[in-house]
Short mmCIF file of C-alpha atoms in Angstrom, two decimals:
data_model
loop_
_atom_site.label_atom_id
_atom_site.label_comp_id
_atom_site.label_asym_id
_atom_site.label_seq_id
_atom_site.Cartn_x
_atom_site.Cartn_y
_atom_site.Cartn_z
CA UNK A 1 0.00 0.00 0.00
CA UNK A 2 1.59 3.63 -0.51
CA UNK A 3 0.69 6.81 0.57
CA UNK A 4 -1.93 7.53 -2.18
CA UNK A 5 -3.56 4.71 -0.81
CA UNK A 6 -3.54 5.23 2.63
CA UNK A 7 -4.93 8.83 1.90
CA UNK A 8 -8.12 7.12 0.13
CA UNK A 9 -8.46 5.44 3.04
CA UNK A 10 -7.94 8.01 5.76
CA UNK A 11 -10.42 10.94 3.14
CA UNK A 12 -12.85 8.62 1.10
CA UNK A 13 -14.40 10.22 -1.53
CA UNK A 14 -16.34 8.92 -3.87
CA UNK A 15 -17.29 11.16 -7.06
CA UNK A 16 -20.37 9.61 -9.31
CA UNK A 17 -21.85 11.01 -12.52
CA UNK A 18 -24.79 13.04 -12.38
CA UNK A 19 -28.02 10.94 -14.17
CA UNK A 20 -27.65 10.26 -17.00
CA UNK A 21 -24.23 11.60 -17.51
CA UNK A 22 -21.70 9.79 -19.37
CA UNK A 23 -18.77 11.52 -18.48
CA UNK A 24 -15.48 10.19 -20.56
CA UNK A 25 -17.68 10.71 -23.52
CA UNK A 26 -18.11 14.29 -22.79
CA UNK A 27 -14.93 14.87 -21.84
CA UNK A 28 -13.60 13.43 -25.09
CA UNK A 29 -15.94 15.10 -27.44
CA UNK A 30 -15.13 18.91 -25.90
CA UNK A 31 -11.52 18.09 -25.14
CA UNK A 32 -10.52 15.45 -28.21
CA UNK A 33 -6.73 16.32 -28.26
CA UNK A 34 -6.06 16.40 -24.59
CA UNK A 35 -8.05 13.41 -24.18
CA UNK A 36 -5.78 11.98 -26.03
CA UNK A 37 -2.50 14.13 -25.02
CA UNK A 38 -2.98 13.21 -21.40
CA UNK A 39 -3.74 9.44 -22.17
CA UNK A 40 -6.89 9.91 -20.90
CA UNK A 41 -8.43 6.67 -22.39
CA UNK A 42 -6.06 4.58 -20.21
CA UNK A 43 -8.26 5.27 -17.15
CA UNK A 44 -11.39 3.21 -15.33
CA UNK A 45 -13.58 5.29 -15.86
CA UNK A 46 -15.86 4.31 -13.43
CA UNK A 47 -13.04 5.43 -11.14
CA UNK A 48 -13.87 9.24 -11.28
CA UNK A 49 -11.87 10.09 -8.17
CA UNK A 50 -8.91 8.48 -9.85
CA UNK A 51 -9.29 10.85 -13.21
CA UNK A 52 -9.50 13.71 -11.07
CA UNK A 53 -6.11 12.87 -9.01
CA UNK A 54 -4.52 12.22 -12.39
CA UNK A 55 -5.58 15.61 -13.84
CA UNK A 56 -5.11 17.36 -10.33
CA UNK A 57 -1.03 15.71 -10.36
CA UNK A 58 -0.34 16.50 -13.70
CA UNK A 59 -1.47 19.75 -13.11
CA UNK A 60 0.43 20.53 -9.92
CA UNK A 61 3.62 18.54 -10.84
CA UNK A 62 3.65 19.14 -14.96
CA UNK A 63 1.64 22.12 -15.45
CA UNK A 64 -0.31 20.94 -17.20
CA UNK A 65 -3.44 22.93 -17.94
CA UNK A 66 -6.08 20.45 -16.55
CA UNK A 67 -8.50 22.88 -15.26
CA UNK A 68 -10.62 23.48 -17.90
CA UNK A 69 -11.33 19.75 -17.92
CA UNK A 70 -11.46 19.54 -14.15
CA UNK A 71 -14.25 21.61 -13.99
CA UNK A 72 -16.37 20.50 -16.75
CA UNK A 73 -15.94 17.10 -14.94
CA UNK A 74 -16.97 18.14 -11.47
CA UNK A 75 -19.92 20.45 -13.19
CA UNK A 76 -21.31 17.01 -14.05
CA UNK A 77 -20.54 14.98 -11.09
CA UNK A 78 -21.96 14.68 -7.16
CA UNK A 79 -19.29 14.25 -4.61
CA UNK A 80 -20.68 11.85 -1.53
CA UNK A 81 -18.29 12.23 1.72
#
């Protein structure tokens, strides 16, 4: 286990869709070529929390500018705590 792990653990969150949602494919159709750039069709989707600590890490430690994408994906999504 390492400490990404043990952080789930310790802060569950768990980050679902709103209805009817689907929220790779609208990610992909507004953001084609950094869906693809960031090798976004590697992920579980189904994992939403995961996505978001991918796009959060490549934005702190790359730069990257995830934001845009970020937002649009949390604009569609319910957080439960």
């Amino acid at each position: 286990m390492n400490a990404y792990d043990v952080m789930k653990l310790l802060h569950p969150v768990k980050t679902t869709p709103k209805k009817g949602v689907n929220v790779q494919e609208l990610v992909k159709t507004t953001f084609p070529q950094k869906y693809n750039d960031y090798a976004l069709f590697a992920f579980d989707w189904s994992d939403l929390d995961g996505v978001l600590d991918y796009l959060y890490g490549i934005r702190q430690t790359l730069h990257f500018d995830t934001t845009e994408i970020i937002k649009l994906i949390e604009s569609n999504c319910e957080v439960k705590k």
